[in-house]
Amino acid sequence: MPGFLGTVASGGNRFVLRISLVAAIGGFLFGYDTGVISGALLYIAPQLHAGTLAQSWIVGGLLLGAVVGACLAGYLADAISRKWTKFAAGVVYTLAAVGSAFAQSTGELIIARTVLGLAVGTASFVAPMYIAEQTPPRIRGGTVSFNQLMITSGILLAYVADFALKGVAGNWRWMLGLGAVPGVALVIGMLLVPHTPRWLMQRDRGAEARAVLTRSRPAGQVDGELDEIRSVLRTEGRRRLRDVFGSGARAALVVGLGLAVFQQLVGVNTVIYFSPTILTYTGLHANSAVTEALTVGITNVVFTVIAILLLDRVGRRVLLLIGTVGLSVALVLLGLFFALPDLRQHAPWLALVALLVFIASFAIGLGPVFWLMISEVFPLSLRSRAMAVCTAANWIANFLVSYFFLQLIGAAGRPATFWIYAGLGVLAVVFFAVRVPETKDRSLEQIEHDIGAHPRLSRAA
């Protein structure tokens, strides 16, 4: 079994695989609730008399909650541990999913989904942080990207739920309420996994850290890794939030924030949240649009699996550049489809093809690489707070793009909207080419040392 799969199959790494999959349930929560609203919205709108503004807030409430959740989690991940922060997120998520299902008005639904966002924002970055801190460098790209695989799997299952329940009475309530199931799974799962060795070392619990590393590293590597962590902690000491913006972390923060913001500015979540809506623009009935949106979810999962197999072999940077170029081309094509009436008349299938190329390109590049790299590039003493800043920026950009999507369509028109996203994709390619380094095959401590030694971040390993 070559590459990532062969390495994971070795003894100690089976333990890493198990706990990584449990932690990645947090990604599933993220994916399910960002995906399920795309189909549910088509049925919520007429039943709760939700206009464009209300629909924007039903989507956007979760995103604003996620910003707050990400900020809180930056503190909680250090204060009570990565493990218990994810446990708390699972509890909140479960209760809010049930609350969403029983909402009787748009106001109640917006409140429930905002609370849901607290859990989604928390889980969205604590999951990759937890996995990165547990995983050996050789397979870190693949295991951290389990979180992205679970996000895409959650989106796909949400589309399946939307499809399966479209003819059921109270369909949108079932769609939203089923989200409680993975919430319960996360709560139970986090009771069964250990703390990360790096958090344990921060709490002077070296014996427990050694016990965790012994289960996932060859015996000869444990002492060396503990010494690396101990050395970093001695050098850095305790840091505060303002240190995230200091000169020592600035180069890494530029990379993290650039990845965070561009991941959303290319318009990915307009596709995730509104793909059935986009497909209705081609003339499809709501039920048919929900059915065709399933292919978007399937493509997302398939290409995420491909990314997992390639990230530790090809590297993060190459996939990031190829994927961003591909999605920019797809956005140009989508704009052309809506700009040319003859194209819409004679090739109505082209919109779906463009959506599939877009989501495939995103799934091998910006999708997994953002979450992976923000778990790698920051110093240990600042990691939770720096990741919280980047995750909050990601959710803010997500909110702005998603909230104003329908308004932008109304003001600028469909072709111009997708061309604007394409132009932002071109800017993203330039930024990634100039500022984003390669991090594969390095320990977290080595990455920290290299970035500290080269503040401008060298382009390649």
Coordinates of C-alpha atoms in Angstrom, one line a residue:
M1 CA 0.0 0.0 0.0
P2 CA 2.0 3.0 -1.2
G3 CA 2.1 6.6 0.1
F4 CA -0.3 7.8 2.7
L5 CA -2.4 4.6 3.0
G6 CA 0.7 2.4 3.5
T7 CA 2.1 4.7 6.2
V8 CA -1.2 4.9 8.1
A9 CA -1.5 1.1 8.0
S10 CA 1.6 0.7 10.2
G11 CA 1.0 -0.1 13.9
G12 CA 1.2 3.2 15.8
N13 CA -0.5 5.1 13.1
R14 CA -3.7 3.1 13.4
F15 CA -4.2 4.8 16.8
V16 CA -3.7 8.2 15.1
L17 CA -6.2 7.2 12.4
R18 CA -8.8 6.3 15.0
I19 CA -8.6 9.4 17.1
S20 CA -8.3 11.6 13.9
L21 CA -11.5 10.2 12.6
V22 CA -13.3 10.8 15.9
A23 CA -12.0 14.4 16.1
A24 CA -13.0 15.0 12.5
I25 CA -16.7 14.4 13.4
G26 CA -16.4 18.1 14.2
G27 CA -15.9 18.7 10.5
F28 CA -19.0 16.6 9.7
L29 CA -21.1 19.0 11.9
F30 CA -19.6 21.9 10.0
G31 CA -20.4 20.3 6.6
Y32 CA -23.9 19.0 7.4
D33 CA -25.3 22.3 8.6
T34 CA -23.6 24.4 5.9
G35 CA -24.9 22.0 3.2
V36 CA -28.4 21.1 4.5
I37 CA -29.6 24.7 4.4
S38 CA -29.2 24.8 0.6
G39 CA -32.1 22.4 0.0
A40 CA -34.1 23.2 3.2
L41 CA -34.2 26.9 2.2
L42 CA -36.4 26.1 -0.8
Y43 CA -39.1 24.8 1.6
I44 CA -38.5 27.1 4.5
A45 CA -39.1 30.2 2.4
P46 CA -42.7 29.5 1.4
Q47 CA -43.7 27.9 4.7
L48 CA -42.3 30.6 7.0
H49 CA -42.9 33.4 4.5
A50 CA -39.1 34.2 4.4
G51 CA -38.2 36.8 1.8
T52 CA -34.7 37.5 0.5
L53 CA -33.5 39.3 3.6
A54 CA -34.9 36.6 5.9
Q55 CA -33.3 33.9 3.8
S56 CA -30.0 35.7 4.0
W57 CA -30.2 35.8 7.8
I58 CA -31.2 32.2 8.0
V59 CA -27.9 31.4 6.2
G60 CA -25.9 34.2 7.8
G61 CA -27.0 33.7 11.4
L62 CA -25.0 30.4 11.6
L63 CA -22.0 32.2 10.1
L64 CA -22.0 35.1 12.6
G65 CA -22.4 32.5 15.4
A66 CA -19.4 30.7 14.0
V67 CA -17.3 33.9 14.2
V68 CA -18.1 34.2 17.9
G69 CA -17.5 30.5 18.4
A70 CA -14.1 30.6 16.8
C71 CA -13.1 33.5 19.0
L72 CA -14.2 31.7 22.2
A73 CA -12.6 28.5 21.1
G74 CA -9.2 30.2 20.8
Y75 CA -9.3 30.8 24.6
L76 CA -11.0 27.5 25.5
A77 CA -8.6 25.3 23.5
D78 CA -5.8 26.5 25.8
A79 CA -7.8 26.8 29.0
I80 CA -9.8 23.6 29.1
S81 CA -8.0 21.6 26.3
R82 CA -8.7 20.8 22.7
K83 CA -10.6 17.7 23.8
W84 CA -13.0 19.3 26.2
T85 CA -13.6 22.3 23.9
K86 CA -14.8 19.9 21.2
F87 CA -16.9 18.0 23.7
A88 CA -18.7 21.2 24.6
A89 CA -19.2 22.1 20.9
G90 CA -20.9 18.7 20.4
V91 CA -23.3 19.4 23.3
V92 CA -24.2 22.9 22.0
Y93 CA -24.6 21.6 18.5
T94 CA -27.0 18.8 19.5
L95 CA -29.3 21.2 21.4
A96 CA -29.3 23.8 18.7
A97 CA -30.0 21.3 15.9
V98 CA -33.1 20.2 17.8
G99 CA -34.1 23.8 18.4
S100 CA -33.8 24.6 14.6
A101 CA -36.1 21.7 13.8
F102 CA -38.8 23.0 16.2
A103 CA -38.6 26.7 15.1
Q104 CA -42.0 28.3 14.5
S105 CA -40.9 31.5 12.9
T106 CA -38.0 32.9 10.9
G107 CA -36.9 34.7 14.1
E108 CA -36.7 31.5 16.1
L109 CA -34.9 29.7 13.3
I110 CA -32.3 32.5 13.0
I111 CA -31.7 32.4 16.7
A112 CA -31.3 28.6 16.8
R113 CA -29.0 28.6 13.8
T114 CA -26.9 31.4 15.4
V115 CA -26.4 29.2 18.5
L116 CA -25.6 26.3 16.2
G117 CA -23.0 28.5 14.6
L118 CA -21.2 28.8 18.0
A119 CA -20.6 25.1 17.9
V120 CA -19.7 25.0 14.2
G121 CA -17.2 27.8 14.6
T122 CA -15.6 26.1 17.6
A123 CA -15.3 22.7 16.0
S124 CA -14.1 24.1 12.6
F125 CA -10.6 24.8 13.8
V126 CA -10.2 22.8 17.0
A127 CA -10.6 19.6 14.9
P128 CA -7.6 20.3 12.6
M129 CA -5.5 21.6 15.6
Y130 CA -6.2 18.4 17.6
I131 CA -5.4 16.1 14.7
A132 CA -2.2 18.0 13.7
E133 CA -0.9 17.9 17.3
Q134 CA -1.4 14.1 17.5
T135 CA 0.0 13.2 14.1
P136 CA 3.6 12.3 12.9
P137 CA 4.8 14.7 10.1
R138 CA 4.8 12.0 7.3
I139 CA 1.1 11.6 7.4
R140 CA -0.1 14.9 8.9
G141 CA -1.3 16.3 5.6
G142 CA -3.6 13.3 5.1
T143 CA -4.9 12.9 8.6
V144 CA -5.6 16.6 9.1
S145 CA -7.5 16.5 5.8
F146 CA -9.8 13.9 7.3
N147 CA -11.4 16.9 8.8
Q148 CA -12.0 18.3 5.3
L149 CA -13.2 14.9 4.1
M150 CA -15.7 14.9 6.9
I151 CA -16.8 18.4 6.0
T152 CA -17.5 17.3 2.4
S153 CA -19.1 14.1 3.6
G154 CA -21.4 16.2 5.8
I155 CA -22.3 18.3 2.9
L156 CA -23.0 15.3 0.7
L157 CA -25.1 13.6 3.4
A158 CA -27.0 16.9 3.8
Y159 CA -27.7 16.9 0.1
V160 CA -28.8 13.2 0.4
A161 CA -31.1 14.2 3.3
D162 CA -32.5 17.1 1.3
F163 CA -33.2 14.7 -1.6
A164 CA -34.6 11.9 0.4
L165 CA -36.9 14.2 2.5
K166 CA -38.1 16.5 -0.2
G167 CA -41.5 14.9 -0.4
V168 CA -42.0 14.3 3.3
A169 CA -44.4 16.5 5.4
G170 CA -42.3 19.0 7.4
N171 CA -39.3 18.1 5.3
W172 CA -37.1 21.0 6.3
R173 CA -37.6 20.3 10.0
W174 CA -36.3 16.7 9.5
M175 CA -33.5 18.0 7.4
L176 CA -32.3 20.4 10.2
G177 CA -33.1 18.1 13.1
L178 CA -31.1 15.2 11.8
G179 CA -28.0 17.3 12.5
A180 CA -28.4 16.3 16.2
V181 CA -27.2 12.7 15.4
P182 CA -23.5 13.6 14.5
G183 CA -23.6 16.1 17.5
V184 CA -24.3 13.2 19.8
A185 CA -21.6 11.1 18.1
L186 CA -19.0 13.9 18.7
V187 CA -20.0 14.1 22.4
I188 CA -19.5 10.4 22.9
G189 CA -16.4 10.2 20.7
M190 CA -14.5 12.9 22.6
L191 CA -14.9 11.0 25.8
L192 CA -12.8 8.2 24.3
V193 CA -9.8 10.1 23.0
P194 CA -6.7 11.4 24.8
H195 CA -5.5 15.0 25.2
T196 CA -2.9 16.1 22.7
P197 CA 0.8 15.8 23.8
R198 CA 1.5 19.5 23.1
W199 CA -1.4 20.7 25.4
L200 CA -0.3 18.2 28.1
M201 CA 3.3 19.6 27.9
Q202 CA 1.9 23.1 28.2
R203 CA 0.3 22.0 31.5
D204 CA 3.6 20.3 32.7
R205 CA 2.0 16.8 32.4
G206 CA 5.0 15.3 30.7
A207 CA 4.4 11.7 31.7
E208 CA 0.9 11.8 30.1
A209 CA 2.3 13.4 27.0
R210 CA 4.9 10.6 26.8
A211 CA 2.2 8.0 27.1
V212 CA 0.2 9.5 24.2
L213 CA 3.3 9.8 22.0
T214 CA 4.3 6.2 22.8
R215 CA 1.1 5.0 21.2
S216 CA 1.7 6.9 17.9
R217 CA 5.5 7.1 17.4
P218 CA 8.3 4.6 17.2
A219 CA 10.1 4.3 20.6
G220 CA 13.2 6.0 19.3
Q221 CA 11.3 9.2 18.3
V222 CA 9.4 9.9 21.5
D223 CA 12.2 11.5 23.5
G224 CA 13.3 13.7 20.6
E225 CA 9.8 15.0 20.0
L226 CA 9.3 15.7 23.7
D227 CA 12.6 17.6 23.7
E228 CA 11.5 19.7 20.7
I229 CA 8.2 20.6 22.4
R230 CA 10.0 21.3 25.7
S231 CA 12.5 23.6 23.9
V232 CA 9.8 25.5 22.1
L233 CA 7.8 26.0 25.3
R234 CA 11.0 27.2 27.1
T235 CA 11.8 29.7 24.4
E236 CA 8.3 31.1 23.9
G237 CA 6.8 31.1 27.4
R238 CA 3.2 32.3 27.8
R239 CA 1.8 34.5 25.0
R240 CA -1.2 36.8 24.9
L241 CA -3.7 37.5 22.1
R242 CA -1.9 40.7 21.1
D243 CA 1.3 38.6 20.5
V244 CA -0.5 37.0 17.5
F245 CA -0.2 40.4 15.7
G246 CA 3.5 41.0 16.8
S247 CA 6.4 40.9 14.4
G248 CA 7.5 37.4 15.4
A249 CA 4.2 35.8 14.1
R250 CA 3.4 38.4 11.4
A251 CA 4.7 36.3 8.4
A252 CA 2.7 33.3 9.4
L253 CA -0.4 35.4 10.2
V254 CA -0.3 36.9 6.7
V255 CA -0.3 33.4 5.2
G256 CA -3.1 32.2 7.5
L257 CA -5.3 35.3 6.9
G258 CA -4.7 35.2 3.2
L259 CA -5.8 31.6 3.0
A260 CA -8.7 32.2 5.2
V261 CA -10.1 35.1 3.3
F262 CA -9.4 33.9 -0.2
Q263 CA -11.0 30.5 0.6
Q264 CA -14.3 32.4 0.9
L265 CA -13.9 35.3 -1.6
V266 CA -13.8 32.8 -4.5
G267 CA -17.4 32.1 -3.7
V268 CA -17.3 28.5 -2.6
N269 CA -20.1 28.8 -0.1
T270 CA -22.4 30.4 -2.7
V271 CA -22.1 27.0 -4.4
I272 CA -22.5 25.0 -1.1
Y273 CA -25.4 27.0 0.2
F274 CA -27.1 28.0 -3.0
S275 CA -26.3 25.3 -5.6
P276 CA -30.0 24.3 -5.9
T277 CA -30.9 28.0 -6.2
I278 CA -28.2 28.5 -8.9
L279 CA -29.6 25.5 -10.8
T280 CA -33.1 26.9 -10.6
Y281 CA -31.8 29.9 -12.6
T282 CA -31.3 27.4 -15.5
G283 CA -35.0 26.7 -15.5
L284 CA -35.1 23.6 -13.2
H285 CA -37.9 23.0 -10.8
A286 CA -36.9 23.1 -7.0
N287 CA -37.1 19.3 -6.6
S288 CA -35.0 18.7 -9.8
A289 CA -32.5 21.2 -8.6
V290 CA -32.1 19.5 -5.2
T291 CA -31.6 16.2 -7.1
E292 CA -28.9 17.6 -9.4
A293 CA -27.2 19.3 -6.4
L294 CA -26.4 15.7 -5.2
T295 CA -23.7 15.5 -7.9
V296 CA -22.0 18.6 -6.5
G297 CA -21.8 16.8 -3.1
I298 CA -20.5 13.6 -4.6
T299 CA -17.8 15.4 -6.6
N300 CA -16.7 17.3 -3.5
V301 CA -16.2 14.0 -1.5
V302 CA -14.4 12.2 -4.4
F303 CA -11.9 15.0 -5.0
T304 CA -11.3 15.5 -1.3
V305 CA -10.3 11.8 -1.1
I306 CA -7.9 12.5 -4.0
A307 CA -6.4 15.4 -2.1
I308 CA -5.9 13.3 1.0
L309 CA -3.9 10.8 -1.1
L310 CA -1.8 13.5 -2.7
L311 CA -1.1 16.1 0.0
D312 CA 1.8 14.2 1.6
R313 CA 3.2 13.2 -1.7
V314 CA 2.8 16.2 -4.1
G315 CA 2.7 18.8 -1.4
R316 CA 0.3 21.5 -0.2
R317 CA 1.5 24.4 -2.5
V318 CA 1.2 22.6 -5.8
L319 CA -2.4 21.4 -5.2
L320 CA -3.3 24.9 -3.9
L321 CA -2.2 26.6 -7.1
I322 CA -3.7 24.0 -9.5
G323 CA -7.0 24.0 -7.6
T324 CA -7.4 27.8 -7.5
V325 CA -6.6 28.1 -11.2
G326 CA -9.2 25.4 -12.0
L327 CA -12.0 27.0 -9.9
S328 CA -11.3 30.5 -11.5
V329 CA -11.7 29.0 -15.0
A330 CA -15.0 27.4 -13.9
L331 CA -16.3 30.7 -12.6
V332 CA -15.5 32.4 -15.9
L333 CA -17.4 29.6 -17.6
L334 CA -20.4 29.9 -15.3
G335 CA -20.5 33.7 -16.0
L336 CA -20.4 33.0 -19.8
F337 CA -23.3 30.5 -19.4
F338 CA -25.6 33.2 -17.9
A339 CA -24.3 35.9 -20.2
L340 CA -25.1 34.1 -23.5
P341 CA -28.8 33.1 -24.1
D342 CA -27.9 30.7 -26.9
L343 CA -25.6 28.8 -24.6
R344 CA -28.4 28.5 -22.0
Q345 CA -30.8 27.3 -24.7
H346 CA -28.5 24.8 -26.4
A347 CA -26.3 23.6 -23.6
P348 CA -28.3 23.8 -20.3
W349 CA -26.1 21.2 -18.8
L350 CA -23.1 23.5 -18.9
A351 CA -24.0 25.2 -15.6
L352 CA -23.9 21.9 -13.8
V353 CA -20.5 21.1 -15.4
A354 CA -19.1 24.4 -14.4
L355 CA -20.3 23.9 -10.8
L356 CA -18.7 20.4 -10.7
V357 CA -15.4 21.7 -12.1
F358 CA -15.5 24.5 -9.5
I359 CA -16.1 22.2 -6.6
A360 CA -13.6 19.6 -7.7
S361 CA -10.9 22.2 -8.0
F362 CA -11.7 23.7 -4.6
A363 CA -11.7 20.2 -3.0
I364 CA -8.1 19.4 -4.1
G365 CA -6.8 22.8 -3.2
L366 CA -8.2 25.6 -1.0
G367 CA -10.7 23.3 0.7
P368 CA -8.2 21.1 2.6
V369 CA -5.1 23.3 2.4
F370 CA -6.4 26.2 4.4
W371 CA -7.4 24.1 7.4
L372 CA -4.2 22.0 7.1
M373 CA -1.8 24.9 6.9
I374 CA -3.3 27.1 9.7
S375 CA -2.7 24.0 11.9
E376 CA 0.9 23.9 10.8
V377 CA 2.4 27.4 10.5
F378 CA 1.9 29.0 13.9
P379 CA 4.1 28.8 17.0
L380 CA 2.8 26.4 19.7
S381 CA 2.3 29.1 22.3
L382 CA 0.2 31.1 19.8
R383 CA -1.4 28.3 17.8
S384 CA -4.9 28.3 19.4
R385 CA -5.2 32.1 19.4
A386 CA -3.7 32.5 15.9
M387 CA -5.9 29.8 14.5
A388 CA -8.9 31.4 16.1
V389 CA -8.1 34.7 14.4
C390 CA -7.8 33.0 11.0
T391 CA -10.9 31.0 11.5
A392 CA -12.9 34.0 12.6
A393 CA -11.7 35.9 9.5
N394 CA -12.8 32.9 7.4
W395 CA -16.3 32.9 8.9
I396 CA -16.6 36.7 8.5
A397 CA -15.6 36.4 4.9
N398 CA -18.0 33.5 4.6
F399 CA -20.8 35.6 6.1
L400 CA -20.2 38.6 3.8
V401 CA -20.0 36.5 0.6
S402 CA -23.0 34.4 1.4
Y403 CA -25.2 37.2 2.9
F404 CA -24.7 39.4 -0.1
F405 CA -24.8 36.7 -2.8
L406 CA -28.5 37.1 -3.6
Q407 CA -28.2 40.9 -3.4
L408 CA -25.2 40.9 -5.7
I409 CA -27.1 38.8 -8.2
G410 CA -29.9 41.3 -8.1
A411 CA -27.6 44.3 -8.4
A412 CA -24.9 43.2 -10.8
G413 CA -26.6 40.3 -12.6
R414 CA -25.6 36.6 -12.7
P415 CA -22.7 36.9 -15.2
A416 CA -21.0 39.8 -13.5
T417 CA -21.3 38.1 -10.1
F418 CA -19.5 35.0 -11.1
W419 CA -16.8 37.0 -13.0
I420 CA -16.2 39.0 -9.8
Y421 CA -15.5 35.8 -8.0
A422 CA -13.2 34.7 -10.9
G423 CA -11.2 37.9 -10.6
L424 CA -10.8 37.3 -6.9
G425 CA -9.6 33.8 -7.8
V426 CA -6.9 35.2 -10.0
L427 CA -5.7 37.5 -7.1
A428 CA -5.7 34.4 -4.8
V429 CA -3.4 32.6 -7.3
V430 CA -0.9 35.5 -7.2
F431 CA -1.0 35.7 -3.4
F432 CA -0.4 31.9 -3.0
A433 CA 2.4 31.9 -5.5
V434 CA 4.2 34.7 -3.7
R435 CA 3.6 34.1 0.0
V436 CA 2.5 30.5 0.8
P437 CA 5.4 28.1 1.7
E438 CA 5.6 24.3 1.4
T439 CA 5.2 22.5 4.8
K440 CA 5.1 18.8 3.9
D441 CA 7.4 16.4 5.7
R442 CA 8.3 18.8 8.5
S443 CA 7.5 18.6 12.2
L444 CA 5.4 21.4 13.6
E445 CA 8.4 22.6 15.6
Q446 CA 10.6 22.6 12.4
I447 CA 8.0 24.6 10.5
E448 CA 7.9 27.1 13.4
H449 CA 11.7 27.4 13.4
D450 CA 11.9 27.8 9.6
I451 CA 9.2 30.5 9.5
G452 CA 10.8 32.3 12.4
A453 CA 14.2 32.2 10.7
H454 CA 12.8 33.5 7.4
P455 CA 10.2 36.1 8.2
R456 CA 9.2 36.6 4.6
L457 CA 8.5 32.9 4.2
S458 CA 10.4 31.2 1.4
R459 CA 8.3 30.0 -1.4
A460 CA 9.4 26.4 -1.2
A461 CA 10.7 23.8 1.2

